Short mmCIF file of N, CA, C and O in Angstrom, two decimals:
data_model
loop_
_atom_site.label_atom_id
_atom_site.label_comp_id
_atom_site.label_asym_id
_atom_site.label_seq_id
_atom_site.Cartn_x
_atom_site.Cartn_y
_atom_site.Cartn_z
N UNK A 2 0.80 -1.19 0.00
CA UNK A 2 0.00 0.00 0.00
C UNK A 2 0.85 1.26 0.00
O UNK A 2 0.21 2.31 -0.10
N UNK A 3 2.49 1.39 0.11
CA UNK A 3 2.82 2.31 0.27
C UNK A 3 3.10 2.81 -0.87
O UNK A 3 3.60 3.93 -0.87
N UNK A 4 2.92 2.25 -1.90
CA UNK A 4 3.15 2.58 -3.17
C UNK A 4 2.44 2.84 -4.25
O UNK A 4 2.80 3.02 -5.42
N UNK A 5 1.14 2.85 -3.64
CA UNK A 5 -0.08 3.30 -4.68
C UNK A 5 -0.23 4.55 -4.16
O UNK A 5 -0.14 5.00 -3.02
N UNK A 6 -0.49 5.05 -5.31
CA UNK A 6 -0.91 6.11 -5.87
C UNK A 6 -2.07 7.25 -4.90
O UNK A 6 -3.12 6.75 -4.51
N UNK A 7 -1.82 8.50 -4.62
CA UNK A 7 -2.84 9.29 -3.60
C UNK A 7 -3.47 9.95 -4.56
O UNK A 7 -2.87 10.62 -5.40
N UNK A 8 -4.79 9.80 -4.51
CA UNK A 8 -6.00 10.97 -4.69
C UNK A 8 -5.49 12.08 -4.96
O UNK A 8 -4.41 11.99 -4.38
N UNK A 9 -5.54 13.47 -5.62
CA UNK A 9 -5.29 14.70 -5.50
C UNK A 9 -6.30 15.38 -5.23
O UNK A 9 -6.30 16.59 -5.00
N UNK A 10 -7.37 14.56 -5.24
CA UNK A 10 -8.83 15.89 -5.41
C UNK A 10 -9.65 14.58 -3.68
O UNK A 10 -9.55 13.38 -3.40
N UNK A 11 -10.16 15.48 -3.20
CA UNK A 11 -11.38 14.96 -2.42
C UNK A 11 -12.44 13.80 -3.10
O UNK A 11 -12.70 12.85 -2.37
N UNK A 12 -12.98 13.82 -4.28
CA UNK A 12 -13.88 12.97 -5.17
C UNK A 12 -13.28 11.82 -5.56
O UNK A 12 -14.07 10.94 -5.91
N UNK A 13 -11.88 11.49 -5.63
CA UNK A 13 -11.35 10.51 -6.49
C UNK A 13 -11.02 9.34 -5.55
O UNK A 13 -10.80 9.45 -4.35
N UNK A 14 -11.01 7.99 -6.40
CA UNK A 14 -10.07 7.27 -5.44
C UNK A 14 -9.33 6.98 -4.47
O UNK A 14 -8.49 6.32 -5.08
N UNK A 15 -9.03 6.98 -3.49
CA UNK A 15 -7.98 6.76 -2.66
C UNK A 15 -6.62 6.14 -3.06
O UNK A 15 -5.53 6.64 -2.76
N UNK A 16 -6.80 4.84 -3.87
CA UNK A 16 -6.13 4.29 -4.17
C UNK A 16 -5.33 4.59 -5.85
O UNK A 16 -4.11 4.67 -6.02
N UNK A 17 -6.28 4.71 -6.83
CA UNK A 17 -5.65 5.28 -8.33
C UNK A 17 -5.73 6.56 -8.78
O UNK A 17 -4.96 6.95 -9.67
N UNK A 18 -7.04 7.71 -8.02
CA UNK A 18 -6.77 8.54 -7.95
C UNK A 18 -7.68 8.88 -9.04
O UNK A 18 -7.72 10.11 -9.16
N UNK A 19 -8.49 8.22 -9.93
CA UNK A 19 -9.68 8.07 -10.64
C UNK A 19 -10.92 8.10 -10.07
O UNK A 19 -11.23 7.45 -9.07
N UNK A 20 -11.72 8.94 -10.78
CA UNK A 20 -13.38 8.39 -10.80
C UNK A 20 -13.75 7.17 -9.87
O UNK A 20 -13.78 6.12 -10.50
N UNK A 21 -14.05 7.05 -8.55
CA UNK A 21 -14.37 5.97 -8.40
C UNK A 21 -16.23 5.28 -8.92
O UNK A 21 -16.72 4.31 -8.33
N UNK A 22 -16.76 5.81 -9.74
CA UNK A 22 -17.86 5.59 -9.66
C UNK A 22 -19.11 5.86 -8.77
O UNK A 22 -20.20 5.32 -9.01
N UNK A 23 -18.93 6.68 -7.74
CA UNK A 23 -19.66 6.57 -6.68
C UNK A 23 -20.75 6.97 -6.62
O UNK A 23 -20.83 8.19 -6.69
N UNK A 24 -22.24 6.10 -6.45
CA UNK A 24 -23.46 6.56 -6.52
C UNK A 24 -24.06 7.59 -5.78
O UNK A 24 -23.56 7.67 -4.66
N UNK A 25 -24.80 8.28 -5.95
CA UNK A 25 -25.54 9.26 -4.99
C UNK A 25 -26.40 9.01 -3.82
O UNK A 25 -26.72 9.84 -2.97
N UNK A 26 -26.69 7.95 -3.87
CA UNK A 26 -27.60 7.39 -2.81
C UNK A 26 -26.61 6.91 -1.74
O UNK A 26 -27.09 6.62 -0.64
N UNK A 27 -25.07 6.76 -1.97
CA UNK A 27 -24.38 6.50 -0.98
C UNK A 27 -23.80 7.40 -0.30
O UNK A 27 -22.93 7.19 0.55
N UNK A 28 -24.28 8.56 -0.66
CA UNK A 28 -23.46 10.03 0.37
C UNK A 28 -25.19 10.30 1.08
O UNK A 28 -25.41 11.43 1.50
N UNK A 29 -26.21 9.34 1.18
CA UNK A 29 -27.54 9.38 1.85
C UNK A 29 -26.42 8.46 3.30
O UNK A 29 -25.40 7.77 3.25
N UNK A 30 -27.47 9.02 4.62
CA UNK A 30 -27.02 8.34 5.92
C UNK A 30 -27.45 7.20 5.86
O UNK A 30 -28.57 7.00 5.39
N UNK A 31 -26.54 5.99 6.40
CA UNK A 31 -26.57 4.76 6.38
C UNK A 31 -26.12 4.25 7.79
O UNK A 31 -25.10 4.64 8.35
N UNK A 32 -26.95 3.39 8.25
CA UNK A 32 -26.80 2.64 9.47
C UNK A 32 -25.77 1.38 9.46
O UNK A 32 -25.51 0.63 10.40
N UNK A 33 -25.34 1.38 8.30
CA UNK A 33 -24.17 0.15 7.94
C UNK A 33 -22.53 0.82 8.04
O UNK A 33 -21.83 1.51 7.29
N UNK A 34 -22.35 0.09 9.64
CA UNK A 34 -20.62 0.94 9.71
C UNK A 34 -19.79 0.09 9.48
O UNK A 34 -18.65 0.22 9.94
N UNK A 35 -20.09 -0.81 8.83
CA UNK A 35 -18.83 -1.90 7.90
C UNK A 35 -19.31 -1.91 6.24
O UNK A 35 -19.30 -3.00 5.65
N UNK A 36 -19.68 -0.78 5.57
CA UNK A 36 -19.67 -0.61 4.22
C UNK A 36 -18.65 -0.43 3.76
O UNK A 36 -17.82 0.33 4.27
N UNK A 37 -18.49 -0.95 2.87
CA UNK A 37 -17.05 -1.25 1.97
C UNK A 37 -17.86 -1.00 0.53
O UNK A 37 -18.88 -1.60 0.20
N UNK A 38 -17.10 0.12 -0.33
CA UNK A 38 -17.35 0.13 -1.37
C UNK A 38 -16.20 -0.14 -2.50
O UNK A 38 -15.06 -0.41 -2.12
N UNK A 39 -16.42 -0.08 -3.52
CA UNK A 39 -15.64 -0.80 -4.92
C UNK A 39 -15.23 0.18 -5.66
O UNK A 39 -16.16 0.81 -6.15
N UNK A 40 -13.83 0.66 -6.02
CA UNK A 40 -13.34 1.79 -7.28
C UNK A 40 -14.06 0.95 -8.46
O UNK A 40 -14.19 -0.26 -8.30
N UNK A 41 -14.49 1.51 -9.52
CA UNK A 41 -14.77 1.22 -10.49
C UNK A 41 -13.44 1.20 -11.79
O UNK A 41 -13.65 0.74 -12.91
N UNK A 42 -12.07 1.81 -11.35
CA UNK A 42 -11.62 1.92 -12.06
C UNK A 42 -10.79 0.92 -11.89
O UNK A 42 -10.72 0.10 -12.80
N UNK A 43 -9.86 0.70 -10.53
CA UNK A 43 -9.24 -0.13 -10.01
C UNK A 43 -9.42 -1.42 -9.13
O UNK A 43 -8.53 -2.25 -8.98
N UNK A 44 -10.80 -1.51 -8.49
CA UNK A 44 -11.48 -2.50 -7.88
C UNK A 44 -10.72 -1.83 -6.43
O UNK A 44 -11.40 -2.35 -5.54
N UNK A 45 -9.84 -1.09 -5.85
CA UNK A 45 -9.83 -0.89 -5.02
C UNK A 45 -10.99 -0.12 -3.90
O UNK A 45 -11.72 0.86 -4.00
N UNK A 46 -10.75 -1.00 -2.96
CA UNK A 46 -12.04 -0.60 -1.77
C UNK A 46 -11.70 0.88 -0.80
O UNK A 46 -10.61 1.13 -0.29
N UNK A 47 -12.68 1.58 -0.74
CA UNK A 47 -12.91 2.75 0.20
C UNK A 47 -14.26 2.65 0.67
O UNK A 47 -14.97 1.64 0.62
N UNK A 48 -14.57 3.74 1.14
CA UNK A 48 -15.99 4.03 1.82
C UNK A 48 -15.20 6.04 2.21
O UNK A 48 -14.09 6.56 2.15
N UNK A 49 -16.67 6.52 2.59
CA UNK A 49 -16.68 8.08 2.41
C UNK A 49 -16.00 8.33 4.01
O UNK A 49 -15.93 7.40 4.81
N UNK A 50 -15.53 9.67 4.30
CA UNK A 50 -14.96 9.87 5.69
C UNK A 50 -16.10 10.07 6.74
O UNK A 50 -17.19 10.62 6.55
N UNK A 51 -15.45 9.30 8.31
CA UNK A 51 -16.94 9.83 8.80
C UNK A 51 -16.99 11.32 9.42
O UNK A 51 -17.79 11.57 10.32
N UNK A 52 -16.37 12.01 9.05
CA UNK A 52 -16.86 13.66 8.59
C UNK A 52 -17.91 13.92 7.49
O UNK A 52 -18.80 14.77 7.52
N UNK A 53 -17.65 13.04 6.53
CA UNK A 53 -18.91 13.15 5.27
C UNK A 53 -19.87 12.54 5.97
O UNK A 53 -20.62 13.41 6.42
N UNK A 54 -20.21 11.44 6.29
CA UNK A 54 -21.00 10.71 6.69
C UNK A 54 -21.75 11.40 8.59
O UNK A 54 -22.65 10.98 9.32
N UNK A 55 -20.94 12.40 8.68
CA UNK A 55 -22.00 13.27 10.02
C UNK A 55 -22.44 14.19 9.23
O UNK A 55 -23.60 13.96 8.90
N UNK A 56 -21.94 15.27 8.71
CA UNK A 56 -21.81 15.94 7.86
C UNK A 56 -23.43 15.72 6.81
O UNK A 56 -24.35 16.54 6.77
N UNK A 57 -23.37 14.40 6.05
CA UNK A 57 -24.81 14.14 6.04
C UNK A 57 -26.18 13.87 6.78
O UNK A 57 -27.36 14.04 6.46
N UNK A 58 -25.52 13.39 7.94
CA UNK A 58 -26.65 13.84 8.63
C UNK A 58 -27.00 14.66 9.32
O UNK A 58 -28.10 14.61 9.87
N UNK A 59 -26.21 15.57 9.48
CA UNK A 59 -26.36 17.01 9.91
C UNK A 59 -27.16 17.87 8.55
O UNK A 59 -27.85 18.86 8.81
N UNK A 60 -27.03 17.54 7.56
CA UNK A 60 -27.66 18.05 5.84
C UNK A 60 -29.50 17.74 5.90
O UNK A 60 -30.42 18.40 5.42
N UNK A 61 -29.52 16.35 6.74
CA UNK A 61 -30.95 15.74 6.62
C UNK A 61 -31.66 16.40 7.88
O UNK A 61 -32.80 16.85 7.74
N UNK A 62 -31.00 16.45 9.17
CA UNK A 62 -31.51 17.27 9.85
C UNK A 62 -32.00 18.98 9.94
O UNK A 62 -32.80 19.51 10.71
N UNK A 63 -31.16 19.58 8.82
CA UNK A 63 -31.80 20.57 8.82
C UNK A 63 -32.63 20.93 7.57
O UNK A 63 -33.18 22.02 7.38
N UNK A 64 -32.64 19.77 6.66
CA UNK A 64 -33.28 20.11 5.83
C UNK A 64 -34.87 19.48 6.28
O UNK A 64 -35.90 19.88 5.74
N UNK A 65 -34.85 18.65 7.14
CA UNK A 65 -36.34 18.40 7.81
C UNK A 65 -37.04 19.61 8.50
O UNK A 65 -38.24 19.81 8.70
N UNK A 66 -36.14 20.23 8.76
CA UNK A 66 -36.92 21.87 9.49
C UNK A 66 -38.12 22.03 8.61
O UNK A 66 -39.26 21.65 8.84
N UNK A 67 -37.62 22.74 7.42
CA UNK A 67 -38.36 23.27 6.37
C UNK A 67 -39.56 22.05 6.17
O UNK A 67 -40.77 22.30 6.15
N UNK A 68 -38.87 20.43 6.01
CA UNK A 68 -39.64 20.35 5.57
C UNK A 68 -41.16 19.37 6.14
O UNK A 68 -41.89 18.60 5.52
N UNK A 69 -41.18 19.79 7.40
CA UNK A 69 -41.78 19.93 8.19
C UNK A 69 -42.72 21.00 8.08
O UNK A 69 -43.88 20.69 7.84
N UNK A 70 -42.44 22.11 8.21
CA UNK A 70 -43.41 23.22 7.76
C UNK A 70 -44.15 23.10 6.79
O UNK A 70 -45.35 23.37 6.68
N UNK A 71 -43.16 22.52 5.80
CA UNK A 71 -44.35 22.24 4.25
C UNK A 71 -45.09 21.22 4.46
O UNK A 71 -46.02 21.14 3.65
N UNK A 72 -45.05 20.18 5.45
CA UNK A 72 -45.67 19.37 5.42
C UNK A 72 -47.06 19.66 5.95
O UNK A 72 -48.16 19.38 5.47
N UNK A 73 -46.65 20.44 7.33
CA UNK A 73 -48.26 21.20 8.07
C UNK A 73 -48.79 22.24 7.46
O UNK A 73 -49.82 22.67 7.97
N UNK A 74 -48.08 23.17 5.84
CA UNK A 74 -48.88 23.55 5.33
C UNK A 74 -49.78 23.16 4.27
O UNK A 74 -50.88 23.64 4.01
N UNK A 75 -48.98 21.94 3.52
CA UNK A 75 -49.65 20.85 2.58
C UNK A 75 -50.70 20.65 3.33
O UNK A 75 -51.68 21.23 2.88
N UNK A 76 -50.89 20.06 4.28
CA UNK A 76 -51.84 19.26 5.24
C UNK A 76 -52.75 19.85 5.56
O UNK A 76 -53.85 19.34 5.41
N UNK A 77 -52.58 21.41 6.24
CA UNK A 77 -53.84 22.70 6.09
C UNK A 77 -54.22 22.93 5.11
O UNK A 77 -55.44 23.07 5.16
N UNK A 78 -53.69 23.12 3.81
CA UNK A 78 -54.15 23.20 2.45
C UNK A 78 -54.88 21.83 2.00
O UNK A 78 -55.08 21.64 0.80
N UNK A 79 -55.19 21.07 2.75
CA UNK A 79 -55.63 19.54 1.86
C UNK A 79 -56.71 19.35 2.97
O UNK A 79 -57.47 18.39 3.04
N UNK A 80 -56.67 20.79 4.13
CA UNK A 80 -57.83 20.04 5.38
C UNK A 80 -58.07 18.87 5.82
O UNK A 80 -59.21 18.49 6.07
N UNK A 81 -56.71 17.93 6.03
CA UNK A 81 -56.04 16.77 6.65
C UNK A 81 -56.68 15.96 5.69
O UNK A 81 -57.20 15.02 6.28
N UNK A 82 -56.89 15.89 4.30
CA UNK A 82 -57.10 14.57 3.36
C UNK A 82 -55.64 13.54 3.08
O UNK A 82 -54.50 13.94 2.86
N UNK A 83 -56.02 12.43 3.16
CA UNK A 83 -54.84 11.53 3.26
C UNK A 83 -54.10 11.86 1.96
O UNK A 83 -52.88 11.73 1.90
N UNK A 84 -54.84 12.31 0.86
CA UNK A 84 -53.93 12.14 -0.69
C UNK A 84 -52.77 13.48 -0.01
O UNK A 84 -51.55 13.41 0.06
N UNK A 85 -53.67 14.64 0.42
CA UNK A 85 -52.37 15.56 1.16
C UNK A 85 -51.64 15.16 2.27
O UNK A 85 -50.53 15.67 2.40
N UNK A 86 -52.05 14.27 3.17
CA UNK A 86 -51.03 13.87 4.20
C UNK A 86 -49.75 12.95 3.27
O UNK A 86 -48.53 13.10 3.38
N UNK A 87 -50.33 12.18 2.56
CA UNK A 87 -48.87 11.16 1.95
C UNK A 87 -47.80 12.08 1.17
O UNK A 87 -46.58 11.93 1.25
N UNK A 88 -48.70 13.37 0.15
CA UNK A 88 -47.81 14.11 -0.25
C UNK A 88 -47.19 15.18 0.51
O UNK A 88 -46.24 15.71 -0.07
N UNK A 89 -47.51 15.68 1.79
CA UNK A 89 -46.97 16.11 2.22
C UNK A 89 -45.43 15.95 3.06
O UNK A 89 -44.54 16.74 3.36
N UNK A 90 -45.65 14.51 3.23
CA UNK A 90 -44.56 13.55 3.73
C UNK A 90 -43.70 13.03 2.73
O UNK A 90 -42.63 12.55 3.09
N UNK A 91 -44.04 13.05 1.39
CA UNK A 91 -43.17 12.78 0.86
C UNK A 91 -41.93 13.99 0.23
O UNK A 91 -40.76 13.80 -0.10
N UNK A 92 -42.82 15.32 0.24
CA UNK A 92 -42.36 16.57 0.37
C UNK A 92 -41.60 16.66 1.57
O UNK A 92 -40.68 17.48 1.56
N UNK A 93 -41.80 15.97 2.62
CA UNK A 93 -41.14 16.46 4.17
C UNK A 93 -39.75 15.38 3.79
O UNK A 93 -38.63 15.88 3.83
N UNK A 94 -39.90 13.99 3.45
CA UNK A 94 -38.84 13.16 2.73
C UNK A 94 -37.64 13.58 1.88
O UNK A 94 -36.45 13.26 1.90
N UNK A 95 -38.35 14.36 1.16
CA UNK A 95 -37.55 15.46 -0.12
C UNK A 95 -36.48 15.76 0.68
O UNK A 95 -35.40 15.19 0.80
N UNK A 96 -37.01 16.91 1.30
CA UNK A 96 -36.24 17.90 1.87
C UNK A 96 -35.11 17.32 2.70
O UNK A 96 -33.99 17.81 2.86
N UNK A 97 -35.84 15.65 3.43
CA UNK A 97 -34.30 15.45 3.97
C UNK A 97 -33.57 15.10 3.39
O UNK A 97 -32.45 15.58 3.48
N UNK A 98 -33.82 14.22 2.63
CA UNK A 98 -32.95 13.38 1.07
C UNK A 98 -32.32 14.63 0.70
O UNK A 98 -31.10 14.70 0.89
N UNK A 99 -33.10 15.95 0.04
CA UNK A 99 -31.69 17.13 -0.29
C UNK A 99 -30.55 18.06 0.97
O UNK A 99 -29.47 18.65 1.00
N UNK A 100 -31.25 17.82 1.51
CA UNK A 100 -30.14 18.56 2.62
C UNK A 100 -29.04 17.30 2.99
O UNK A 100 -27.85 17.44 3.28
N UNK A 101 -29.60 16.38 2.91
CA UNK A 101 -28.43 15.03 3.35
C UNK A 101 -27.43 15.18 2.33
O UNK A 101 -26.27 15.52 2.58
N UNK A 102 -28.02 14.82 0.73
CA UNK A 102 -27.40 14.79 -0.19
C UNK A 102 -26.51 16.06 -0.21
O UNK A 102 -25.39 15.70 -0.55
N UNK A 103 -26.55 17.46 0.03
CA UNK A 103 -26.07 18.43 -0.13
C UNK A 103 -24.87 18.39 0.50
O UNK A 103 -23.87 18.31 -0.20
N UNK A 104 -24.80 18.42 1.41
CA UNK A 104 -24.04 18.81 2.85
C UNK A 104 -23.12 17.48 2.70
O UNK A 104 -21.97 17.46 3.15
N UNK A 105 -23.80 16.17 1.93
CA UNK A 105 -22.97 14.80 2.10
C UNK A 105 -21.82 15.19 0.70
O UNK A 105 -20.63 14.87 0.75
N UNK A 106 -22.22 15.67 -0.10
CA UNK A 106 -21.47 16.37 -1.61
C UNK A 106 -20.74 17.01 -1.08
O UNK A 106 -19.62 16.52 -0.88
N UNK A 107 -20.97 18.11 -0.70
CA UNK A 107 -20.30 19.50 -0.42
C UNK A 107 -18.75 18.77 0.76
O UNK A 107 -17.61 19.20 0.61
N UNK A 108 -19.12 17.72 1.77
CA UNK A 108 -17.83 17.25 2.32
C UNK A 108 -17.07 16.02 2.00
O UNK A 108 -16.11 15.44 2.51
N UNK A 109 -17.81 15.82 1.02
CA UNK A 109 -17.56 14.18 0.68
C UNK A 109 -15.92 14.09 0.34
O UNK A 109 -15.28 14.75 -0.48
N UNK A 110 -15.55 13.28 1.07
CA UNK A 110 -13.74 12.81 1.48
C UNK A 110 -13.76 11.46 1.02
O UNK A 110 -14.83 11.03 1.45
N UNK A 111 -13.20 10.57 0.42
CA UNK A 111 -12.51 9.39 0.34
C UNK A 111 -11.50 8.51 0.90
O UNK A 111 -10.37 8.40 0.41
N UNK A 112 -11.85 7.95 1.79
CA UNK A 112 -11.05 7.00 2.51
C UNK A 112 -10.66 5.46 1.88
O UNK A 112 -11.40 4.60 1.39
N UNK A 113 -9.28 5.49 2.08
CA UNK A 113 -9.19 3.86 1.75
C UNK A 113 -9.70 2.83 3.19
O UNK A 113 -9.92 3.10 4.38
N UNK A 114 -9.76 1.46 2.31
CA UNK A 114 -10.68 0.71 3.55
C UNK A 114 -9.48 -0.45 4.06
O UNK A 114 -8.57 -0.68 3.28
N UNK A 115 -9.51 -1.05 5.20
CA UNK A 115 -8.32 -2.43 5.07
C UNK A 115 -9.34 -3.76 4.16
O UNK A 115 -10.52 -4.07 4.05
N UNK A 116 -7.88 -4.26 3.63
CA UNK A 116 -8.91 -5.17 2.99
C UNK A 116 -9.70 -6.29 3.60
O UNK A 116 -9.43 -5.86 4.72
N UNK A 117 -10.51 -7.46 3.90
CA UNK A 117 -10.89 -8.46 4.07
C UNK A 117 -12.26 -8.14 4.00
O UNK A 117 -12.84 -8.71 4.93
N UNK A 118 -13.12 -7.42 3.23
CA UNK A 118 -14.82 -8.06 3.43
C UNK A 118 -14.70 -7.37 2.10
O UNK A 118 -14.10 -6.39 1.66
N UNK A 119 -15.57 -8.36 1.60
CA UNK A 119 -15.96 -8.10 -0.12
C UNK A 119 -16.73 -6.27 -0.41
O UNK A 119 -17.34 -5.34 0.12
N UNK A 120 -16.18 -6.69 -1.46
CA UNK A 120 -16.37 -4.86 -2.34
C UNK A 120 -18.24 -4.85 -2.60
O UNK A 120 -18.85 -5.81 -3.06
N UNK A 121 -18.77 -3.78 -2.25
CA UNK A 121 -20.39 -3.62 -2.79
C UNK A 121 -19.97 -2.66 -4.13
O UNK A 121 -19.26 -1.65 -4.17
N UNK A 122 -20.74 -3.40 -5.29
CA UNK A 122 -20.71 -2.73 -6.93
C UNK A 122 -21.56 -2.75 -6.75
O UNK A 122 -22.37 -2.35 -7.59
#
């Protein structure tokens, strides 16, 4: 390991320093603290820093503020009908999904992982 190659940018690899492929739904908060993910370029394994990974959930928590409000104004506007309660919650959902996602982008770090548990592609 002392001889591969370092990242120059925050987004890239750990290990080749490429694109690792990394989906968007994985800078969402996850209750799995043995995720191991897969470079796409090199098969080498990382996972995000857990600065990114508070960092996102600090993004989902405040983006529930807001969307909370929209939800009890959807809900006054629909005079508590269920078609407005589900959309209002899924509007209140939104908002955490973008503040997670935001805040999980905006710090997202790359860590290499030790090896022994298989790569998630």
């Amino acid at each position: 390991m002392a001889n591969e190659a370092r990242s120059s940018t925050r987004n890239t690899c750990p290990h080749c320093g490429k694109p690792p492929g990394l989906r968007f739904w994985y800078l969402l908060p996850s209750g799995n603290s043995r995720r191991v993910l897969a470079c796409a370029a090199c098969g080498g394994i990382y996972d995000l820093s857990d600065a990114s990974k508070m960092a996102s959930i600090m993004g989902g928590l405040l983006g529930i503020g807001p969307g909370i409000y929209a939800l009890g104004k959807i809900v006054k506007l629909g005079h508590g009908s269920v078609i407005y309660t589900v959309a209002g919650t899924a509007v209140a959902a939104a908002f955490f999904m973008i503040g997670s996602l935001l805040l999980g982008w905006i710090t997202q770090r790359l860590v290499p992982k030790a090896p022994g548990q298989p790569p998630r592609r």
